Amino acid sequence: MTFSIVARCKETGNFGAAVSSCFPAVGAYSPTIKPNIGIIASQGWVNPKLGPVGMTYLEKGKTANETLNTLLMKDPGRELRQLIVMDHFGNSAVYTGVENDDYKGHFVGDQYAVQGNLLTGEDVLTVMAETFEQTDGLLEERLLAALVAADKVGGDKRGKQAALVKVVAEDGFPYVDFRVDDDDEPVQLLAKMYETNRNVLIDRYYEWVEAVKTGVKFR
Amino acid sequence: MRKDQLERLIANSLQMINQLPGKYNNEYFYHEVLQTVVAFLPNADAGFFFMYDHKMGKLLIEAAIGYDSASYRKTRLSVGESITGSVYQTKQTRLVNAQIDVIEAMAAMTEENKVYYEEALLADNYPEAAVSFPIMSGEEVLAVLTINSFTASFDESITLLLDEIAPYLSVLCAQYQLKIKEAALEKELELTYNALRNEHQQLQRTTDLYNNLASLMSQNKSIDQMMQAINMSTKTPVAFYDELLYPIASFGKSAEHRLPDNFLASREVQYTLSVKKWQLISQVNESILVMPVVGAQTVIGFLCAWIDEESFNDGNRLLLEYSASMLGLELMKKRSIEETHRKLAGDIFEQLITGNYSDDVVRQAKNLDLDETDYFAILICEGKLETTGFNQYFIKDSWTKWIQQAMKVAGMDGLVTQRGMDVIAFLTVDGEKDKSFARNKLKSFTKQLEQIPFPVKIGIGRVYQGFVHVRKSYADAKQCIEMLNKKKSGKVLRFSDGGIYRLLLDHDKDELDLFVHDHIGPLLECKTKKDKELLDTLLAYVTFNRDLATVTNKLSIHHNTLYYRIKRIEESLHVSFANHDEWFDISVACKIYLFLTE
């Protein structure tokens, strides 16, 4: 009932994800992203605890594969879930449980991975991956472009309700974190939200972070 | 300043700068650089060390001398802003040598920066002079140093001095930045190395196990050896069970490593059967990792590993999953061969019992290691099948496996097959051995069979040499089953142990009843308890062949009582046990009575 993409920017090292689902407020459950550490993105029958727990393994230096294996061992409902773990290096390990509904699948690329279930077809994942690879620019814009493209070719078989795009840069300072919790066209609205508001925080993000850290007014 | 003074100053400055590499490990290195410059520059008493922040696009203060840090740290200069911003932009040294000029040059600052600067001033007023110079790295400005004097102006010639020392400072700052970068890269390298090593170890273990198992399979080695390899690779006690939980092989397992009583009915195993994926049965001490071994369509077995959840290497789960796949292939191969053997054995058996003793049959039998000159005995196992279809197959399969295992334990050669509702075994003994050897072997095997835990009857025919007599042994075995059914007790009967009962099978019940009544009828018609005692006494007297001690002991009576009862029996039946013929008739009648009533 969800399709998503996670990625690491080769230039900045930032981690980010974009998700669309026919599930209200999907952003409240997943993904978990920590700068310089990695991403845990769980979907299907989401287990929200996998994110914070998995992040502790990544923080200890475990690789994506090791973290995924450990998380699966401790999750009795593993066959109901899809799970991407991306580590510090941008390597991804992905698991698609057999009890997810078709079409389901995942694909691991260079510094990115896509996954989806209850999709209209395999092309949702293919288009999402291809669009990400072929789009230039900031990580958040590449993620959004991929999500929009996947949405256009069919996306979620059951319909649409929520979407998110999230990129982290500095720990504790939200960078890109836009969410649509309930809308008929969540992905389109998400893209619009991004375009409308990017200049508020995103374009002067580091200036804002520095201002907060040094205690000056941010104008 | 005179030229020689300037040269001396340059020499002294360089001498001071040469001390700076020793301070690379100091996290306040930029402050050290600034302090050194302030120290050798005549009249200098304050200054800033600015660096350009590429993410923000602004110049930020890395270090300062003679200012209040709480305020100056808030400063962010744009390119071109104030004295420092203009030096960053033009990449040229700039000297502002009068307070009024300094104030004017700084007037272009943003309101915020101006406030922060003024709040940072420790003196009452703006500095008397300022000199700002860039530290370059190739074509790029690495940093800008802006030095102030609050007491006097700078000598004009210091720009020459700064131009002279700036390249040295550039090298130092570049080296320091490389040091920081190197430290970060070393940390990253260590992280990468550890990650790569872990991944490599896992890959190597996977590859090793793959090669090991593939090699064992290609060499037709046993499942036992595969299990040993799995145990060595995962360092975990492992056991392989079939779908009925018959142990096929295990390694590293002790008596404590048992499956729970409700294993097949447990939620985890039911889920495993349903989705054909592994599950973990958590227990107090050791948990059991259950890997389904999947055949063509269904789960045909379980690979179980006893693990400590805390210390278990989760990568081993992948190895066990992979091992389960390989074991599945091997088990299917093994079963396929067994099935072919069983089918062939079944075909040959059909032909032999229908009397089709042709060269083709002999040749086919040879392919199954059955030699025409060997001794043969047929075993028939039959039982009540209360289920149908798939479950019936499993029940008969479990009988087959048990008999095969019993043959293995007793060292009995042969083949086991299924025929209709029965399980049939060809039991063979080398034809070069003596026939008594074959009989003895069959006798010990019969004892082994008596432990069979299923509600079945097993009949074993006589031992014959050569195929031609297999029919007879089969008929014997059938008769044994019939005897067992009539006796209603015992599970296993060898034809040669059938005694007189073999003969009795050929007579109908009425005829036998008549014989019994003709000889011991008066005792059977007795109504009182005392009369019943006489019948029990006679049956014991016959069974124990007139052994007084055994009979009295068995009946818990005094020998005088026995004498008295025997006398009464003889009187009732009008016979004398001293008469051989009469004793024989009475004995036979008792045997038939037991045969009919047991």
PDB file of C-alpha atoms in Angstrom, chain A residues 111-184:
ATOM      1  CA  GLN A 111      23.274   5.090  -3.085  1.00  0.00           C
ATOM      2  CA  TYR A 112      19.523   4.656  -3.325  1.00  0.00           C
ATOM      3  CA  ALA A 113      16.820   2.019  -3.009  1.00  0.00           C
ATOM      4  CA  VAL A 114      13.130   1.815  -3.865  1.00  0.00           C
ATOM      5  CA  GLN A 115      10.425  -0.431  -2.457  1.00  0.00           C
ATOM      6  CA  GLY A 116       6.682  -0.800  -2.849  1.00  0.00           C
ATOM      7  CA  ASN A 117       3.722  -3.055  -2.240  1.00  0.00           C
ATOM      8  CA  LEU A 118       0.138  -3.175  -3.451  1.00  0.00           C
ATOM      9  CA  LEU A 119       1.360  -1.350  -6.526  1.00  0.00           C
ATOM     10  CA  THR A 120      -0.348  -1.150  -9.885  1.00  0.00           C
ATOM     11  CA  GLY A 121       2.726  -2.793 -11.389  1.00  0.00           C
ATOM     12  CA  GLU A 122       6.472  -3.208 -11.515  1.00  0.00           C
ATOM     13  CA  ASP A 123       6.839  -0.025 -13.583  1.00  0.00           C
ATOM     14  CA  VAL A 124       6.085   2.096 -10.501  1.00  0.00           C
ATOM     15  CA  LEU A 125       9.419   1.017  -9.030  1.00  0.00           C
ATOM     16  CA  THR A 126      11.268   1.145 -12.342  1.00  0.00           C
ATOM     17  CA  VAL A 127      10.085   4.654 -13.119  1.00  0.00           C
ATOM     18  CA  MET A 128      10.876   5.833  -9.605  1.00  0.00           C
ATOM     19  CA  ALA A 129      14.456   4.513  -9.857  1.00  0.00           C
ATOM     20  CA  GLU A 130      15.034   5.796 -13.382  1.00  0.00           C
ATOM     21  CA  THR A 131      13.693   9.260 -12.583  1.00  0.00           C
ATOM     22  CA  PHE A 132      15.897   9.537  -9.522  1.00  0.00           C
ATOM     23  CA  GLU A 133      18.972   8.583 -11.508  1.00  0.00           C
ATOM     24  CA  GLN A 134      18.169  10.914 -14.386  1.00  0.00           C
ATOM     25  CA  THR A 135      17.309  13.978 -12.290  1.00  0.00           C
ATOM     26  CA  ASP A 136      20.017  16.481 -11.380  1.00  0.00           C
ATOM     27  CA  GLY A 137      20.073  18.886  -8.474  1.00  0.00           C
ATOM     28  CA  LEU A 138      19.455  18.755  -4.771  1.00  0.00           C
ATOM     29  CA  LEU A 139      18.667  15.404  -3.168  1.00  0.00           C
ATOM     30  CA  GLU A 140      15.214  16.562  -2.066  1.00  0.00           C
ATOM     31  CA  GLU A 141      14.342  17.585  -5.605  1.00  0.00           C
ATOM     32  CA  ARG A 142      15.515  14.282  -7.057  1.00  0.00           C
ATOM     33  CA  LEU A 143      13.480  12.389  -4.453  1.00  0.00           C
ATOM     34  CA  LEU A 144      10.388  14.460  -5.171  1.00  0.00           C
ATOM     35  CA  ALA A 145      10.802  14.013  -8.919  1.00  0.00           C
ATOM     36  CA  ALA A 146      11.021  10.237  -8.436  1.00  0.00           C
ATOM     37  CA  LEU A 147       7.902  10.195  -6.252  1.00  0.00           C
ATOM     38  CA  VAL A 148       5.920  12.343  -8.687  1.00  0.00           C
ATOM     39  CA  ALA A 149       6.921  10.105 -11.616  1.00  0.00           C
ATOM     40  CA  ALA A 150       5.943   6.927  -9.756  1.00  0.00           C
ATOM     41  CA  ASP A 151       2.644   8.486  -8.756  1.00  0.00           C
ATOM     42  CA  LYS A 152       1.905   9.310 -12.381  1.00  0.00           C
ATOM     43  CA  VAL A 153       2.361   5.733 -13.623  1.00  0.00           C
ATOM     44  CA  GLY A 154      -0.121   4.334 -11.146  1.00  0.00           C
ATOM     45  CA  GLY A 155       1.426   4.220  -7.704  1.00  0.00           C
ATOM     46  CA  ASP A 156      -0.654   2.623  -5.009  1.00  0.00           C
ATOM     47  CA  LYS A 157      -3.360   0.237  -6.277  1.00  0.00           C
ATOM     48  CA  ARG A 158      -5.756   1.211  -3.483  1.00  0.00           C
ATOM     49  CA  GLY A 159      -5.511   4.960  -4.028  1.00  0.00           C
ATOM     50  CA  LYS A 160      -3.698   7.898  -2.474  1.00  0.00           C
ATOM     51  CA  GLN A 161      -3.840   9.622   0.874  1.00  0.00           C
ATOM     52  CA  ALA A 162      -0.509  10.748   2.277  1.00  0.00           C
ATOM     53  CA  ALA A 163       3.026  11.557   1.184  1.00  0.00           C
ATOM     54  CA  LEU A 164       6.259  12.947   2.541  1.00  0.00           C
ATOM     55  CA  VAL A 165       9.694  14.087   1.562  1.00  0.00           C
ATOM     56  CA  LYS A 166      12.389  14.291   4.181  1.00  0.00           C
ATOM     57  CA  VAL A 167      16.086  15.094   3.967  1.00  0.00           C
ATOM     58  CA  VAL A 168      18.306  15.559   6.974  1.00  0.00           C
ATOM     59  CA  ALA A 169      21.501  17.582   7.110  1.00  0.00           C
ATOM     60  CA  GLU A 170      22.311  18.571  10.701  1.00  0.00           C
ATOM     61  CA  ASP A 171      21.268  16.564  13.726  1.00  0.00           C
ATOM     62  CA  GLY A 172      18.375  18.238  15.491  1.00  0.00           C
ATOM     63  CA  PHE A 173      17.784  20.835  12.787  1.00  0.00           C
ATOM     64  CA  PRO A 174      15.031  19.819  10.358  1.00  0.00           C
ATOM     65  CA  TYR A 175      16.059  20.529   6.798  1.00  0.00           C
ATOM     66  CA  VAL A 176      13.452  19.272   4.358  1.00  0.00           C
ATOM     67  CA  ASP A 177      10.511  17.718   6.180  1.00  0.00           C
ATOM     68  CA  PHE A 178       7.256  18.212   4.299  1.00  0.00           C
ATOM     69  CA  ARG A 179       4.280  15.974   4.860  1.00  0.00           C
ATOM     70  CA  VAL A 180       0.810  15.669   3.458  1.00  0.00           C
ATOM     71  CA  ASP A 181      -1.293  13.644   5.889  1.00  0.00           C
ATOM     72  CA  ASP A 182      -4.614  13.390   4.040  1.00  0.00           C
ATOM     73  CA  ASP A 183      -5.362  14.574   0.527  1.00  0.00           C
ATOM     74  CA  ASP A 184      -6.782  13.280  -2.750  1.00  0.00           C
TER      75      ASP A 184
END
